[in-house]
């Protein structure tokens, strides 16, 4: 894993990327030229081309190298509040470091849908 703070990004607009860079974040863009690699390969700047189905129209931000959960929560809160709306955000772990980026997208989309369903059920129970 990396001790250097970095954010893997996918699907963000040029304006969103500029705003994040103005906050001092180190961004590593993921696209078809490098999206076939693992998260570790992406962090190490190893370009493995994406092959197969398109990766989808979604905004993804994956954080690496943050020391504490509190620090990361502060960064994510500020990003959501001021810079990027609707992005799926995740953290690199020892487990997902070896996952291919497109597999990570699939997992995150699945997780988001599960969370939406749980929230929908919770709201229905509150009525």
Coordinates of N, CA and C in Angstrom, one line a residue:
X1 N 0.8 -1.2 0.0 CA 0.0 0.0 0.0 C 0.9 1.2 0.0
X2 N 0.3 2.4 -0.1 CA 1.0 3.6 -0.2 C 0.8 4.5 1.0
X3 N 1.9 5.2 1.4 CA 1.8 6.2 2.4 C 1.5 7.5 1.9
X4 N 1.7 7.7 0.6 CA 1.4 8.9 -0.1 C -0.1 9.1 -0.4
X5 N -0.6 10.2 0.0 CA -2.1 10.4 -0.2 C -2.3 10.6 -1.7
X6 N -3.2 9.8 -2.2 CA -3.6 9.9 -3.6 C -5.1 9.6 -3.7
X7 N -5.7 10.0 -4.8 CA -7.1 9.7 -5.0 C -7.2 9.2 -6.5
X8 N -7.6 8.0 -6.6 CA -7.9 7.5 -7.9 C -9.3 8.0 -8.3
X9 N -9.4 8.6 -9.5 CA -10.7 9.2 -9.9 C -11.1 8.7 -11.3
X10 N -12.4 8.6 -11.5 CA -12.9 8.1 -12.7 C -14.3 8.8 -12.9
X11 N -14.5 9.3 -14.1 CA -15.7 9.9 -14.5 C -16.0 11.3 -14.0
X12 N -15.0 12.0 -13.5 CA -15.2 13.4 -13.0 C -15.0 14.4 -14.2
X13 N -15.7 15.5 -14.1 CA -15.6 16.5 -15.1 C -14.3 17.3 -14.9
X14 N -13.8 18.0 -16.0 CA -12.6 18.8 -15.8 C -12.7 19.8 -14.7
X15 N -13.9 20.4 -14.5 CA -14.1 21.4 -13.5 C -14.0 20.8 -12.1
X16 N -14.6 19.6 -11.9 CA -14.5 18.9 -10.6 C -13.0 18.6 -10.3
X17 N -12.3 18.1 -11.3 CA -10.8 17.8 -11.1 C -10.1 19.0 -10.7
X18 N -10.3 20.1 -11.4 CA -9.7 21.4 -11.1 C -9.9 21.8 -9.6
X19 N -11.2 21.7 -9.2 CA -11.6 22.1 -7.8 C -10.8 21.2 -6.8
X20 N -10.8 19.9 -7.1 CA -10.1 19.0 -6.2 C -8.6 19.3 -6.1
X21 N -8.0 19.6 -7.3 CA -6.6 19.9 -7.3 C -6.3 21.2 -6.5
X22 N -7.2 22.2 -6.6 CA -7.1 23.4 -5.9 C -7.1 23.2 -4.4
X23 N -7.6 22.1 -3.9 CA -7.6 21.7 -2.5 C -6.3 21.0 -2.1
X24 N -5.5 20.8 -3.1 CA -4.2 20.1 -2.8 C -4.2 18.6 -2.9
X25 N -5.3 18.1 -3.5 CA -5.3 16.6 -3.6 C -4.5 16.1 -4.8
X26 N -3.8 15.0 -4.6 CA -3.1 14.4 -5.7 C -4.1 13.4 -6.4
X27 N -4.4 13.7 -7.6 CA -5.3 12.9 -8.4 C -4.6 12.0 -9.4
X28 N -5.1 10.7 -9.5 CA -4.7 9.8 -10.5 C -5.9 9.4 -11.3
X29 N -5.9 9.9 -12.6 CA -7.1 9.6 -13.4 C -7.0 8.2 -13.9
X30 N -8.2 7.5 -13.9 CA -8.4 6.2 -14.5 C -9.2 6.3 -15.7
X31 N -8.8 5.7 -16.8 CA -9.5 5.7 -18.0 C -9.3 4.4 -18.8
X32 N -9.7 4.3 -20.0 CA -9.5 3.1 -20.8 C -8.0 2.7 -21.0
X33 N -7.1 3.7 -20.9 CA -5.7 3.4 -21.1 C -5.1 2.7 -19.9
X34 N -5.6 2.9 -18.7 CA -5.0 2.3 -17.6 C -6.0 1.5 -16.7
X35 N -7.3 1.5 -17.1 CA -8.4 1.0 -16.2 C -8.4 -0.5 -16.2
X36 N -7.5 -1.2 -16.8 CA -7.5 -2.7 -16.8 C -6.6 -3.2 -15.6
X37 N -5.9 -2.3 -15.0 CA -5.0 -2.7 -13.9 C -5.7 -2.9 -12.6
X38 N -4.9 -3.4 -11.6 CA -5.3 -3.5 -10.3 C -5.2 -2.1 -9.6
X39 N -5.8 -1.9 -8.5 CA -5.6 -0.7 -7.7 C -4.2 -0.4 -7.5
X40 N -3.4 -1.4 -7.1 CA -2.0 -1.2 -6.8 C -1.3 -0.8 -8.1
X41 N -1.6 -1.4 -9.2 CA -0.9 -1.0 -10.5 C -1.3 0.5 -10.8
X42 N -2.5 0.9 -10.6 CA -2.9 2.2 -10.8 C -2.1 3.2 -9.9
X43 N -2.0 2.9 -8.7 CA -1.2 3.7 -7.7 C 0.3 3.8 -8.2
X44 N 0.8 2.7 -8.7 CA 2.2 2.6 -9.2 C 2.4 3.2 -10.6
X45 N 1.4 3.8 -11.2 CA 1.4 4.3 -12.5 C 1.7 3.3 -13.6
X46 N 1.3 2.0 -13.4 CA 1.5 1.0 -14.4 C 0.2 1.0 -15.3
X47 N 0.3 1.3 -16.5 CA -0.8 1.4 -17.4 C -1.2 0.0 -18.0
X48 N -2.3 -0.5 -17.6 CA -2.8 -1.8 -18.1 C -4.1 -1.4 -18.8
X49 N -4.2 -1.5 -20.1 CA -5.4 -1.1 -20.8 C -6.7 -1.8 -20.4
X50 N -7.8 -1.1 -20.3 CA -9.1 -1.8 -20.1 C -9.5 -2.5 -21.3
X51 N -10.0 -3.7 -21.2 CA -10.6 -4.4 -22.3 C -12.0 -4.9 -22.0
X52 N -12.8 -5.0 -23.0 CA -14.2 -5.5 -22.7 C -15.2 -4.4 -22.7
X53 N -16.2 -4.7 -21.9 CA -17.4 -3.8 -21.8 C -16.9 -2.5 -21.2
X54 N -17.6 -1.4 -21.7 CA -17.3 -0.1 -21.1 C -17.4 -0.1 -19.6
X55 N -16.6 0.7 -19.0 CA -16.6 0.8 -17.5 C -17.8 1.5 -16.9
X56 N -18.6 2.2 -17.7 CA -19.8 2.8 -17.2 C -19.7 4.3 -17.0
X57 N -20.8 5.0 -16.9 CA -20.9 6.4 -16.6 C -21.2 6.6 -15.2
X58 N -20.2 6.6 -14.4 CA -20.3 6.8 -13.0 C -19.1 7.6 -12.5
X59 N -19.3 8.3 -11.4 CA -18.1 9.1 -10.8 C -17.6 8.2 -9.6
X60 N -16.3 8.0 -9.7 CA -15.7 7.1 -8.6 C -14.5 7.9 -8.1
X61 N -14.3 7.8 -6.8 CA -13.2 8.4 -6.1 C -12.7 7.3 -5.1
X62 N -11.5 6.9 -5.2 CA -10.9 5.9 -4.3 C -9.7 6.5 -3.6
X63 N -9.7 6.5 -2.3 CA -8.7 7.2 -1.5 C -7.6 6.2 -1.0
X64 N -6.4 6.7 -1.1 CA -5.2 5.9 -0.6 C -4.3 6.8 0.2
X65 N -3.7 6.2 1.3 CA -2.7 6.8 2.0 C -3.1 7.8 3.1
X66 N -4.4 7.8 3.5 CA -4.8 8.6 4.6 C -4.6 7.9 5.9
X67 N -4.1 8.7 6.9 CA -3.7 8.1 8.2 C -4.8 7.6 9.1
X68 N -5.8 8.5 9.2 CA -6.9 8.2 10.2 C -8.2 8.3 9.5
X69 N -9.2 7.6 10.1 CA -10.6 7.7 9.6 C -11.1 9.1 9.8
X70 N -10.8 9.8 10.9 CA -11.3 11.2 11.1 C -10.8 12.1 10.0
X71 N -9.5 12.0 9.7 CA -8.9 12.8 8.6 C -9.6 12.6 7.3
X72 N -9.9 11.3 7.0 CA -10.5 10.9 5.7 C -12.0 11.4 5.7
X73 N -12.7 11.3 6.8 CA -14.1 11.7 6.9 C -14.2 13.2 6.7
X74 N -13.2 14.0 7.2 CA -13.2 15.4 7.0 C -13.0 15.8 5.5
X75 N -12.1 15.1 4.9 CA -11.8 15.3 3.4 C -13.0 14.9 2.6
X76 N -13.6 13.8 2.9 CA -14.8 13.3 2.1 C -16.0 14.3 2.3
X77 N -16.2 14.7 3.5 CA -17.3 15.6 3.8 C -17.1 16.9 3.0
X78 N -15.9 17.4 3.0 CA -15.7 18.7 2.3 C -15.9 18.5 0.8
X79 N -15.4 17.4 0.3 CA -15.5 17.1 -1.2 C -17.0 17.0 -1.5
X80 N -17.8 16.3 -0.8 CA -19.2 16.1 -1.1 C -20.0 17.4 -0.9
X81 N -19.6 18.2 0.0 CA -20.3 19.5 0.3 C -19.9 20.6 -0.8
X82 N -18.7 20.6 -1.2 CA -18.2 21.7 -2.0 C -17.8 21.4 -3.4
X83 N -17.4 20.2 -3.7 CA -16.7 20.0 -5.0 C -17.3 18.9 -6.0
X84 N -17.7 17.8 -5.5 CA -18.1 16.7 -6.4 C -19.4 16.1 -5.8
X85 N -20.4 16.1 -6.6 CA -21.7 15.6 -6.1 C -22.1 14.3 -6.8
X86 N -22.5 13.3 -6.1 CA -23.0 12.1 -6.6 C -21.9 11.0 -6.9
X87 N -20.7 11.3 -6.4 CA -19.6 10.3 -6.6 C -19.7 9.2 -5.6
X88 N -19.3 8.0 -6.1 CA -19.1 6.9 -5.1 C -17.7 7.0 -4.6
X89 N -17.6 6.9 -3.3 CA -16.3 7.1 -2.7 C -15.9 5.8 -1.9
X90 N -14.7 5.5 -2.0 CA -14.2 4.3 -1.3 C -12.7 4.5 -0.8
X91 N -12.3 3.5 -0.1 CA -10.9 3.6 0.4 C -10.2 2.3 0.0
X92 N -8.9 2.5 -0.3 CA -8.1 1.3 -0.7 C -7.7 0.6 0.6
X93 N -7.9 -0.7 0.6 CA -7.6 -1.6 1.7 C -6.6 -2.7 1.2
X94 N -6.1 -3.4 2.2 CA -5.2 -4.6 1.8 C -5.9 -5.6 1.0
X95 N -7.2 -5.7 1.2 CA -8.0 -6.7 0.5 C -8.3 -6.2 -1.0
X96 N -8.7 -5.0 -1.2 CA -9.1 -4.6 -2.5 C -7.9 -4.1 -3.4
X97 N -6.7 -4.0 -2.8 CA -5.5 -3.5 -3.5 C -5.2 -4.3 -4.7
X98 N -5.5 -5.6 -4.7 CA -5.2 -6.5 -5.8 C -6.4 -6.7 -6.8
X99 N -7.5 -6.0 -6.5 CA -8.7 -6.0 -7.4 C -8.4 -5.2 -8.7
X100 N -8.9 -5.7 -9.8 CA -8.9 -4.9 -11.0 C -9.9 -3.7 -10.8
X101 N -9.6 -2.6 -11.4 CA -10.4 -1.4 -11.3 C -11.9 -1.7 -11.7
X102 N -12.1 -2.4 -12.9 CA -13.4 -2.6 -13.3 C -14.2 -3.5 -12.3
X103 N -13.5 -4.4 -11.6 CA -14.1 -5.2 -10.6 C -14.5 -4.4 -9.4
X104 N -13.7 -3.4 -9.1 CA -14.0 -2.5 -8.0 C -15.2 -1.7 -8.3
X105 N -15.3 -1.2 -9.6 CA -16.5 -0.5 -9.9 C -17.7 -1.3 -9.8
X106 N -17.7 -2.6 -10.2 CA -18.8 -3.5 -10.1 C -19.2 -3.6 -8.6
X107 N -18.2 -3.8 -7.8 CA -18.5 -4.0 -6.4 C -19.1 -2.8 -5.8
X108 N -18.6 -1.6 -6.1 CA -19.1 -0.3 -5.5 C -20.5 -0.1 -6.0
X109 N -20.8 -0.4 -7.3 CA -22.2 -0.1 -7.8 C -23.2 -1.1 -7.1
X110 N -22.7 -2.3 -6.9 CA -23.6 -3.3 -6.2 C -23.8 -2.8 -4.7
X111 N -22.8 -2.4 -4.1 CA -22.9 -1.9 -2.7 C -23.8 -0.7 -2.6
X112 N -23.7 0.2 -3.6 CA -24.5 1.4 -3.6 C -26.0 1.0 -3.7
X113 N -26.3 0.1 -4.6 CA -27.7 -0.4 -4.8 C -28.2 -1.0 -3.5
X114 N -27.4 -1.8 -2.9 CA -27.8 -2.4 -1.6 C -28.1 -1.4 -0.6
X115 N -27.3 -0.4 -0.5 CA -27.5 0.7 0.5 C -28.7 1.5 0.2
X116 N -29.0 1.7 -1.1 CA -30.3 2.4 -1.5 C -31.5 1.6 -1.1
X117 N -31.4 0.3 -1.3 CA -32.5 -0.6 -0.9 C -32.7 -0.6 0.6
X118 N -31.7 -0.6 1.3 CA -31.8 -0.6 2.8 C -32.4 0.7 3.3
X119 N -32.0 1.8 2.7 CA -32.5 3.1 3.0 C -34.0 3.2 2.7
X120 N -34.3 2.7 1.5 CA -35.7 2.7 1.1 C -36.6 1.9 2.1
X121 N -36.1 0.8 2.5 CA -36.9 -0.1 3.5 C -36.9 0.6 4.8
X122 N -35.9 1.3 5.2 CA -35.9 2.0 6.5 C -36.9 3.1 6.5
X123 N -36.9 3.9 5.4 CA -37.9 5.0 5.3 C -39.3 4.5 5.3
X124 N -39.6 3.3 4.6 CA -40.9 2.8 4.6 C -41.4 2.3 6.0
X125 N -40.4 1.9 6.8 CA -40.8 1.5 8.2 C -41.1 2.6 9.1
X126 N -40.5 3.8 8.7 CA -40.7 5.0 9.6 C -42.1 5.6 9.3
X127 N -42.7 5.3 8.2 CA -44.0 5.9 7.9 C -45.1 5.4 8.7

